[in-house]
PDB file of N, CA and C in Angstrom:
ATOM      1  N   MET A   1       2.126  14.417  11.875  1.00  0.00           N
ATOM      2  CA  MET A   1       1.934  13.068  11.401  1.00  0.00           C
ATOM      3  C   MET A   1       2.845  12.735  10.256  1.00  0.00           C
ATOM      4  N   ILE A   2       2.876  13.578   9.168  1.00  0.00           N
ATOM      5  CA  ILE A   2       3.723  13.328   8.034  1.00  0.00           C
ATOM      6  C   ILE A   2       5.067  14.051   8.301  1.00  0.00           C
ATOM      7  N   THR A   3       6.123  13.298   8.259  1.00  0.00           N
ATOM      8  CA  THR A   3       7.434  13.870   8.603  1.00  0.00           C
ATOM      9  C   THR A   3       8.368  13.799   7.374  1.00  0.00           C
ATOM     10  N   PRO A   4       9.439  14.616   7.464  1.00  0.00           N
ATOM     11  CA  PRO A   4      10.489  14.474   6.407  1.00  0.00           C
ATOM     12  C   PRO A   4      11.091  13.077   6.356  1.00  0.00           C
ATOM     13  N   GLU A   5      11.218  12.415   7.442  1.00  0.00           N
ATOM     14  CA  GLU A   5      11.788  11.082   7.501  1.00  0.00           C
ATOM     15  C   GLU A   5      10.855  10.105   6.709  1.00  0.00           C
ATOM     16  N   GLN A   6       9.579  10.262   6.877  1.00  0.00           N
ATOM     17  CA  GLN A   6       8.682   9.344   6.139  1.00  0.00           C
ATOM     18  C   GLN A   6       8.760   9.617   4.626  1.00  0.00           C
ATOM     19  N   LEU A   7       8.981  10.809   4.201  1.00  0.00           N
ATOM     20  CA  LEU A   7       9.207  11.143   2.847  1.00  0.00           C
ATOM     21  C   LEU A   7      10.512  10.521   2.326  1.00  0.00           C
ATOM     22  N   GLU A   8      11.516  10.583   3.123  1.00  0.00           N
ATOM     23  CA  GLU A   8      12.781   9.875   2.807  1.00  0.00           C
ATOM     24  C   GLU A   8      12.586   8.456   2.667  1.00  0.00           C
ATOM     25  N   ASN A   9      11.825   7.838   3.542  1.00  0.00           N
ATOM     26  CA  ASN A   9      11.540   6.388   3.444  1.00  0.00           C
ATOM     27  C   ASN A   9      10.798   6.045   2.148  1.00  0.00           C
ATOM     28  N   LEU A  10       9.852   6.907   1.763  1.00  0.00           N
ATOM     29  CA  LEU A  10       9.186   6.718   0.534  1.00  0.00           C
ATOM     30  C   LEU A  10      10.142   6.795  -0.656  1.00  0.00           C
ATOM     31  N   LEU A  11      10.987   7.765  -0.667  1.00  0.00           N
ATOM     32  CA  LEU A  11      11.925   7.968  -1.807  1.00  0.00           C
ATOM     33  C   LEU A  11      12.935   6.799  -1.827  1.00  0.00           C
ATOM     34  N   GLU A  12      13.311   6.207  -0.716  1.00  0.00           N
ATOM     35  CA  GLU A  12      14.330   5.186  -0.652  1.00  0.00           C
ATOM     36  C   GLU A  12      13.761   3.773  -0.651  1.00  0.00           C
ATOM     37  N   SER A  13      12.425   3.669  -0.618  1.00  0.00           N
ATOM     38  CA  SER A  13      11.777   2.332  -0.528  1.00  0.00           C
ATOM     39  C   SER A  13      12.167   1.380  -1.643  1.00  0.00           C
ATOM     40  N   ASP A  14      12.342   0.146  -1.226  1.00  0.00           N
ATOM     41  CA  ASP A  14      12.580  -0.968  -2.224  1.00  0.00           C
ATOM     42  C   ASP A  14      11.302  -1.523  -2.840  1.00  0.00           C
ATOM     43  N   ALA A  15      10.147  -1.119  -2.245  1.00  0.00           N
ATOM     44  CA  ALA A  15       8.875  -1.625  -2.677  1.00  0.00           C
ATOM     45  C   ALA A  15       8.582  -1.203  -4.161  1.00  0.00           C
ATOM     46  N   GLU A  16       7.836  -2.038  -4.855  1.00  0.00           N
ATOM     47  CA  GLU A  16       7.521  -1.682  -6.198  1.00  0.00           C
ATOM     48  C   GLU A  16       6.382  -0.678  -6.175  1.00  0.00           C
ATOM     49  N   ASP A  17       6.584   0.472  -6.787  1.00  0.00           N
ATOM     50  CA  ASP A  17       5.600   1.536  -6.861  1.00  0.00           C
ATOM     51  C   ASP A  17       5.045   1.911  -5.441  1.00  0.00           C
ATOM     52  N   PRO A  18       5.948   2.383  -4.557  1.00  0.00           N
ATOM     53  CA  PRO A  18       5.528   2.674  -3.180  1.00  0.00           C
ATOM     54  C   PRO A  18       4.645   3.918  -3.048  1.00  0.00           C
ATOM     55  N   THR A  19       3.827   3.864  -2.025  1.00  0.00           N
ATOM     56  CA  THR A  19       2.923   4.986  -1.716  1.00  0.00           C
ATOM     57  C   THR A  19       2.951   5.207  -0.165  1.00  0.00           C
ATOM     58  N   LEU A  20       2.913   6.497   0.217  1.00  0.00           N
ATOM     59  CA  LEU A  20       2.790   6.773   1.636  1.00  0.00           C
ATOM     60  C   LEU A  20       1.321   6.851   1.962  1.00  0.00           C
ATOM     61  N   VAL A  21       0.828   6.110   2.956  1.00  0.00           N
ATOM     62  CA  VAL A  21      -0.527   6.151   3.348  1.00  0.00           C
ATOM     63  C   VAL A  21      -0.649   6.358   4.823  1.00  0.00           C
ATOM     64  N   VAL A  22      -1.814   6.766   5.300  1.00  0.00           N
ATOM     65  CA  VAL A  22      -2.137   6.894   6.723  1.00  0.00           C
ATOM     66  C   VAL A  22      -3.226   5.841   7.025  1.00  0.00           C
ATOM     67  N   LEU A  23      -2.919   5.004   7.984  1.00  0.00           N
ATOM     68  CA  LEU A  23      -3.851   3.940   8.386  1.00  0.00           C
ATOM     69  C   LEU A  23      -3.883   3.875   9.933  1.00  0.00           C
ATOM     70  N   ALA A  24      -5.005   4.056  10.514  1.00  0.00           N
ATOM     71  CA  ALA A  24      -5.168   3.987  11.969  1.00  0.00           C
ATOM     72  C   ALA A  24      -4.229   4.997  12.670  1.00  0.00           C
ATOM     73  N   GLY A  25      -4.134   6.201  12.079  1.00  0.00           N
ATOM     74  CA  GLY A  25      -3.316   7.205  12.713  1.00  0.00           C
ATOM     75  C   GLY A  25      -1.782   7.145  12.453  1.00  0.00           C
ATOM     76  N   SER A  26      -1.335   6.185  11.753  1.00  0.00           N
ATOM     77  CA  SER A  26       0.074   5.988  11.438  1.00  0.00           C
ATOM     78  C   SER A  26       0.362   6.090   9.991  1.00  0.00           C
ATOM     79  N   ALA A  27       1.434   6.780   9.569  1.00  0.00           N
ATOM     80  CA  ALA A  27       1.845   6.834   8.240  1.00  0.00           C
ATOM     81  C   ALA A  27       2.853   5.731   7.935  1.00  0.00           C
ATOM     82  N   VAL A  28       2.594   5.038   6.856  1.00  0.00           N
ATOM     83  CA  VAL A  28       3.449   3.933   6.440  1.00  0.00           C
ATOM     84  C   VAL A  28       3.632   3.909   4.929  1.00  0.00           C
ATOM     85  N   VAL A  29       4.768   3.336   4.490  1.00  0.00           N
ATOM     86  CA  VAL A  29       5.028   3.180   3.075  1.00  0.00           C
ATOM     87  C   VAL A  29       4.627   1.780   2.655  1.00  0.00           C
ATOM     88  N   VAL A  30       3.817   1.681   1.645  1.00  0.00           N
ATOM     89  CA  VAL A  30       3.366   0.365   1.158  1.00  0.00           C
ATOM     90  C   VAL A  30       3.435   0.303  -0.343  1.00  0.00           C
ATOM     91  N   PRO A  31       3.521  -0.895  -0.926  1.00  0.00           N
ATOM     92  CA  PRO A  31       3.419  -1.003  -2.407  1.00  0.00           C
ATOM     93  C   PRO A  31       1.996  -0.584  -2.774  1.00  0.00           C
ATOM     94  N   THR A  32       1.888   0.166  -3.866  1.00  0.00           N
ATOM     95  CA  THR A  32       0.531   0.624  -4.265  1.00  0.00           C
ATOM     96  C   THR A  32      -0.431  -0.571  -4.479  1.00  0.00           C
ATOM     97  N   ALA A  33       0.091  -1.656  -5.002  1.00  0.00           N
ATOM     98  CA  ALA A  33      -0.764  -2.847  -5.245  1.00  0.00           C
ATOM     99  C   ALA A  33      -1.351  -3.360  -3.973  1.00  0.00           C
ATOM    100  N   ALA A  34      -0.700  -3.172  -2.818  1.00  0.00           N
ATOM    101  CA  ALA A  34      -1.224  -3.654  -1.541  1.00  0.00           C
ATOM    102  C   ALA A  34      -2.479  -2.892  -1.095  1.00  0.00           C
ATOM    103  N   LEU A  35      -2.719  -1.733  -1.602  1.00  0.00           N
ATOM    104  CA  LEU A  35      -3.870  -0.893  -1.235  1.00  0.00           C
ATOM    105  C   LEU A  35      -5.189  -1.566  -1.457  1.00  0.00           C
ATOM    106  N   ASP A  36      -5.229  -2.519  -2.360  1.00  0.00           N
ATOM    107  CA  ASP A  36      -6.427  -3.200  -2.651  1.00  0.00           C
ATOM    108  C   ASP A  36      -6.688  -4.441  -1.747  1.00  0.00           C
ATOM    109  N   THR A  37      -5.823  -4.626  -0.756  1.00  0.00           N
ATOM    110  CA  THR A  37      -5.999  -5.768   0.158  1.00  0.00           C
ATOM    111  C   THR A  37      -6.776  -5.369   1.416  1.00  0.00           C
ATOM    112  N   ASP A  38      -7.332  -6.370   2.077  1.00  0.00           N
ATOM    113  CA  ASP A  38      -8.010  -6.117   3.318  1.00  0.00           C
ATOM    114  C   ASP A  38      -7.123  -5.375   4.334  1.00  0.00           C
ATOM    115  N   ARG A  39      -5.880  -5.683   4.421  1.00  0.00           N
ATOM    116  CA  ARG A  39      -4.953  -5.124   5.392  1.00  0.00           C
ATOM    117  C   ARG A  39      -4.964  -3.575   5.361  1.00  0.00           C
ATOM    118  N   TYR A  40      -5.062  -3.036   4.127  1.00  0.00           N
ATOM    119  CA  TYR A  40      -4.968  -1.553   3.970  1.00  0.00           C
ATOM    120  C   TYR A  40      -6.292  -0.912   3.580  1.00  0.00           C
ATOM    121  N   ARG A  41      -7.341  -1.678   3.721  1.00  0.00           N
ATOM    122  CA  ARG A  41      -8.684  -1.045   3.516  1.00  0.00           C
ATOM    123  C   ARG A  41      -8.898   0.144   4.433  1.00  0.00           C
ATOM    124  N   GLY A  42      -9.326   1.213   3.876  1.00  0.00           N
ATOM    125  CA  GLY A  42      -9.552   2.426   4.692  1.00  0.00           C
ATOM    126  C   GLY A  42      -8.326   3.306   4.796  1.00  0.00           C
ATOM    127  N   ALA A  43      -7.211   2.893   4.200  1.00  0.00           N
ATOM    128  CA  ALA A  43      -5.989   3.709   4.303  1.00  0.00           C
ATOM    129  C   ALA A  43      -6.221   4.964   3.424  1.00  0.00           C
ATOM    130  N   VAL A  44      -5.702   6.082   3.882  1.00  0.00           N
ATOM    131  CA  VAL A  44      -5.747   7.318   3.091  1.00  0.00           C
ATOM    132  C   VAL A  44      -4.405   7.483   2.362  1.00  0.00           C
ATOM    133  N   GLU A  45      -4.471   7.466   1.030  1.00  0.00           N
ATOM    134  CA  GLU A  45      -3.305   7.673   0.198  1.00  0.00           C
ATOM    135  C   GLU A  45      -2.847   9.155   0.354  1.00  0.00           C
ATOM    136  N   VAL A  46      -1.528   9.292   0.756  1.00  0.00           N
ATOM    137  CA  VAL A  46      -1.019  10.636   0.921  1.00  0.00           C
ATOM    138  C   VAL A  46      -0.304  11.052  -0.329  1.00  0.00           C
ATOM    139  N   VAL A  47       0.749  10.233  -0.790  1.00  0.00           N
ATOM    140  CA  VAL A  47       1.474  10.571  -1.975  1.00  0.00           C
ATOM    141  C   VAL A  47       2.249   9.320  -2.430  1.00  0.00           C
ATOM    142  N   SER A  48       2.317   9.127  -3.685  1.00  0.00           N
ATOM    143  CA  SER A  48       3.154   8.077  -4.290  1.00  0.00           C
ATOM    144  C   SER A  48       4.529   8.559  -4.460  1.00  0.00           C
ATOM    145  N   ARG A  49       5.476   7.721  -4.586  1.00  0.00           N
ATOM    146  CA  ARG A  49       6.889   8.110  -4.889  1.00  0.00           C
ATOM    147  C   ARG A  49       6.880   8.857  -6.198  1.00  0.00           C
ATOM    148  N   ARG A  50       6.199   8.430  -7.185  1.00  0.00           N
ATOM    149  CA  ARG A  50       6.183   9.084  -8.487  1.00  0.00           C
ATOM    150  C   ARG A  50       5.713  10.556  -8.353  1.00  0.00           C
ATOM    151  N   ASP A  51       4.630  10.759  -7.581  1.00  0.00           N
ATOM    152  CA  ASP A  51       4.114  12.121  -7.423  1.00  0.00           C
ATOM    153  C   ASP A  51       5.065  12.981  -6.543  1.00  0.00           C
ATOM    154  N   LEU A  52       5.656  12.315  -5.570  1.00  0.00           N
ATOM    155  CA  LEU A  52       6.631  13.092  -4.745  1.00  0.00           C
ATOM    156  C   LEU A  52       7.843  13.557  -5.555  1.00  0.00           C
ATOM    157  N   VAL A  53       8.316  12.610  -6.379  1.00  0.00           N
ATOM    158  CA  VAL A  53       9.475  13.032  -7.276  1.00  0.00           C
ATOM    159  C   VAL A  53       9.040  14.162  -8.205  1.00  0.00           C
ATOM    160  N   ALA A  54       7.860  14.107  -8.692  1.00  0.00           N
ATOM    161  CA  ALA A  54       7.359  15.193  -9.523  1.00  0.00           C
ATOM    162  C   ALA A  54       7.300  16.518  -8.826  1.00  0.00           C
ATOM    163  N   ARG A  55       6.937  16.483  -7.558  1.00  0.00           N
ATOM    164  CA  ARG A  55       6.883  17.744  -6.726  1.00  0.00           C
ATOM    165  C   ARG A  55       8.231  18.244  -6.417  1.00  0.00           C
ATOM    166  N   LEU A  56       9.177  17.372  -6.100  1.00  0.00           N
ATOM    167  CA  LEU A  56      10.494  17.728  -5.659  1.00  0.00           C
ATOM    168  C   LEU A  56      11.508  17.935  -6.815  1.00  0.00           C
ATOM    169  N   GLY A  57      11.264  17.317  -7.922  1.00  0.00           N
ATOM    170  CA  GLY A  57      12.195  17.396  -9.034  1.00  0.00           C
ATOM    171  C   GLY A  57      13.168  16.187  -8.914  1.00  0.00           C
ATOM    172  N   THR A  58      13.972  16.061  -9.932  1.00  0.00           N
ATOM    173  CA  THR A  58      14.857  14.895 -10.005  1.00  0.00           C
ATOM    174  C   THR A  58      16.256  15.199  -9.451  1.00  0.00           C
ATOM    175  N   GLY A  59      16.535  16.433  -9.115  1.00  0.00           N
ATOM    176  CA  GLY A  59      17.847  16.808  -8.546  1.00  0.00           C
ATOM    177  C   GLY A  59      17.976  16.368  -7.119  1.00  0.00           C
ATOM    178  N   THR A  60      18.999  16.909  -6.504  1.00  0.00           N
ATOM    179  CA  THR A  60      19.302  16.631  -5.076  1.00  0.00           C
ATOM    180  C   THR A  60      18.168  17.315  -4.273  1.00  0.00           C
ATOM    181  N   VAL A  61      17.649  16.572  -3.369  1.00  0.00           N
ATOM    182  CA  VAL A  61      16.523  17.077  -2.521  1.00  0.00           C
ATOM    183  C   VAL A  61      17.120  17.507  -1.180  1.00  0.00           C
ATOM    184  N   SER A  62      16.850  18.758  -0.794  1.00  0.00           N
ATOM    185  CA  SER A  62      17.364  19.256   0.456  1.00  0.00           C
ATOM    186  C   SER A  62      16.476  18.925   1.578  1.00  0.00           C
ATOM    187  N   ARG A  63      17.032  19.016   2.786  1.00  0.00           N
ATOM    188  CA  ARG A  63      16.194  18.783   4.007  1.00  0.00           C
ATOM    189  C   ARG A  63      15.048  19.794   4.050  1.00  0.00           C
ATOM    190  N   HIS A  64      15.352  21.020   3.702  1.00  0.00           N
ATOM    191  CA  HIS A  64      14.360  22.092   3.702  1.00  0.00           C
ATOM    192  C   HIS A  64      13.180  21.673   2.736  1.00  0.00           C
ATOM    193  N   ASP A  65      13.484  21.211   1.566  1.00  0.00           N
ATOM    194  CA  ASP A  65      12.434  20.758   0.617  1.00  0.00           C
ATOM    195  C   ASP A  65      11.594  19.691   1.277  1.00  0.00           C
ATOM    196  N   LEU A  66      12.215  18.706   1.894  1.00  0.00           N
ATOM    197  CA  LEU A  66      11.455  17.622   2.531  1.00  0.00           C
ATOM    198  C   LEU A  66      10.584  18.127   3.674  1.00  0.00           C
ATOM    199  N   GLU A  67      11.087  19.111   4.465  1.00  0.00           N
ATOM    200  CA  GLU A  67      10.329  19.649   5.557  1.00  0.00           C
ATOM    201  C   GLU A  67       9.156  20.445   5.079  1.00  0.00           C
ATOM    202  N   GLU A  68       9.319  21.263   4.044  1.00  0.00           N
ATOM    203  CA  GLU A  68       8.210  22.000   3.487  1.00  0.00           C
ATOM    204  C   GLU A  68       7.132  21.118   2.897  1.00  0.00           C
ATOM    205  N   THR A  69       7.551  20.095   2.128  1.00  0.00           N
ATOM    206  CA  THR A  69       6.626  19.181   1.547  1.00  0.00           C
ATOM    207  C   THR A  69       5.841  18.421   2.598  1.00  0.00           C
ATOM    208  N   ALA A  70       6.583  17.912   3.586  1.00  0.00           N
ATOM    209  CA  ALA A  70       5.934  17.162   4.690  1.00  0.00           C
ATOM    210  C   ALA A  70       4.948  18.005   5.372  1.00  0.00           C
ATOM    211  N   ALA A  71       5.223  19.326   5.616  1.00  0.00           N
ATOM    212  CA  ALA A  71       4.314  20.209   6.291  1.00  0.00           C
ATOM    213  C   ALA A  71       3.012  20.426   5.457  1.00  0.00           C
ATOM    214  N   ARG A  72       3.196  20.517   4.147  1.00  0.00           N
ATOM    215  CA  ARG A  72       2.023  20.733   3.252  1.00  0.00           C
ATOM    216  C   ARG A  72       1.157  19.428   3.254  1.00  0.00           C
ATOM    217  N   LEU A  73       1.838  18.297   3.161  1.00  0.00           N
ATOM    218  CA  LEU A  73       1.081  17.063   3.168  1.00  0.00           C
ATOM    219  C   LEU A  73       0.404  16.827   4.502  1.00  0.00           C
ATOM    220  N   ASP A  74       1.088  17.132   5.576  1.00  0.00           N
ATOM    221  CA  ASP A  74       0.499  16.941   6.902  1.00  0.00           C
ATOM    222  C   ASP A  74      -0.737  17.803   7.050  1.00  0.00           C
ATOM    223  N   THR A  75      -0.688  19.029   6.596  1.00  0.00           N
ATOM    224  CA  THR A  75      -1.887  19.929   6.634  1.00  0.00           C
ATOM    225  C   THR A  75      -3.042  19.318   5.824  1.00  0.00           C
ATOM    226  N   THR A  76      -2.727  18.793   4.652  1.00  0.00           N
ATOM    227  CA  THR A  76      -3.781  18.138   3.820  1.00  0.00           C
ATOM    228  C   THR A  76      -4.422  17.025   4.550  1.00  0.00           C
ATOM    229  N   VAL A  77      -3.569  16.110   5.130  1.00  0.00           N
ATOM    230  CA  VAL A  77      -4.062  14.957   5.832  1.00  0.00           C
ATOM    231  C   VAL A  77      -4.945  15.441   7.039  1.00  0.00           C
ATOM    232  N   ALA A  78      -4.493  16.350   7.736  1.00  0.00           N
ATOM    233  CA  ALA A  78      -5.258  16.863   8.869  1.00  0.00           C
ATOM    234  C   ALA A  78      -6.592  17.389   8.496  1.00  0.00           C
ATOM    235  N   GLN A  79      -6.674  18.122   7.357  1.00  0.00           N
ATOM    236  CA  GLN A  79      -7.936  18.626   6.883  1.00  0.00           C
ATOM    237  C   GLN A  79      -8.921  17.542   6.426  1.00  0.00           C
ATOM    238  N   LEU A  80      -8.289  16.414   6.014  1.00  0.00           N
ATOM    239  CA  LEU A  80      -9.176  15.298   5.641  1.00  0.00           C
ATOM    240  C   LEU A  80      -9.659  14.533   6.837  1.00  0.00           C
ATOM    241  N   GLY A  81      -9.037  14.809   8.008  1.00  0.00           N
ATOM    242  CA  GLY A  81      -9.460  14.093   9.201  1.00  0.00           C
ATOM    243  C   GLY A  81      -8.843  12.701   9.327  1.00  0.00           C
ATOM    244  N   ALA A  82      -7.762  12.421   8.622  1.00  0.00           N
ATOM    245  CA  ALA A  82      -7.176  11.078   8.667  1.00  0.00           C
ATOM    246  C   ALA A  82      -6.301  10.935   9.830  1.00  0.00           C
TER     247      ALA A  82
END
């Protein structure tokens, strides 16, 4: 469910304060402020860009780093039943 490509989308998003969420079985990047709207009610917050950068560091991010992080996040989401 959580893929390296989705993490890249989160890192590259033009949205203000973006967050990766799972809603109705799909992972999407949305502005954090949108999470308080009816459209995203019930969405499971996976990781914000700020938290992802903290996990990965500020240097160049490798494909391997994205794959490992995506796998960990995917496992967490699966355990939550999202």
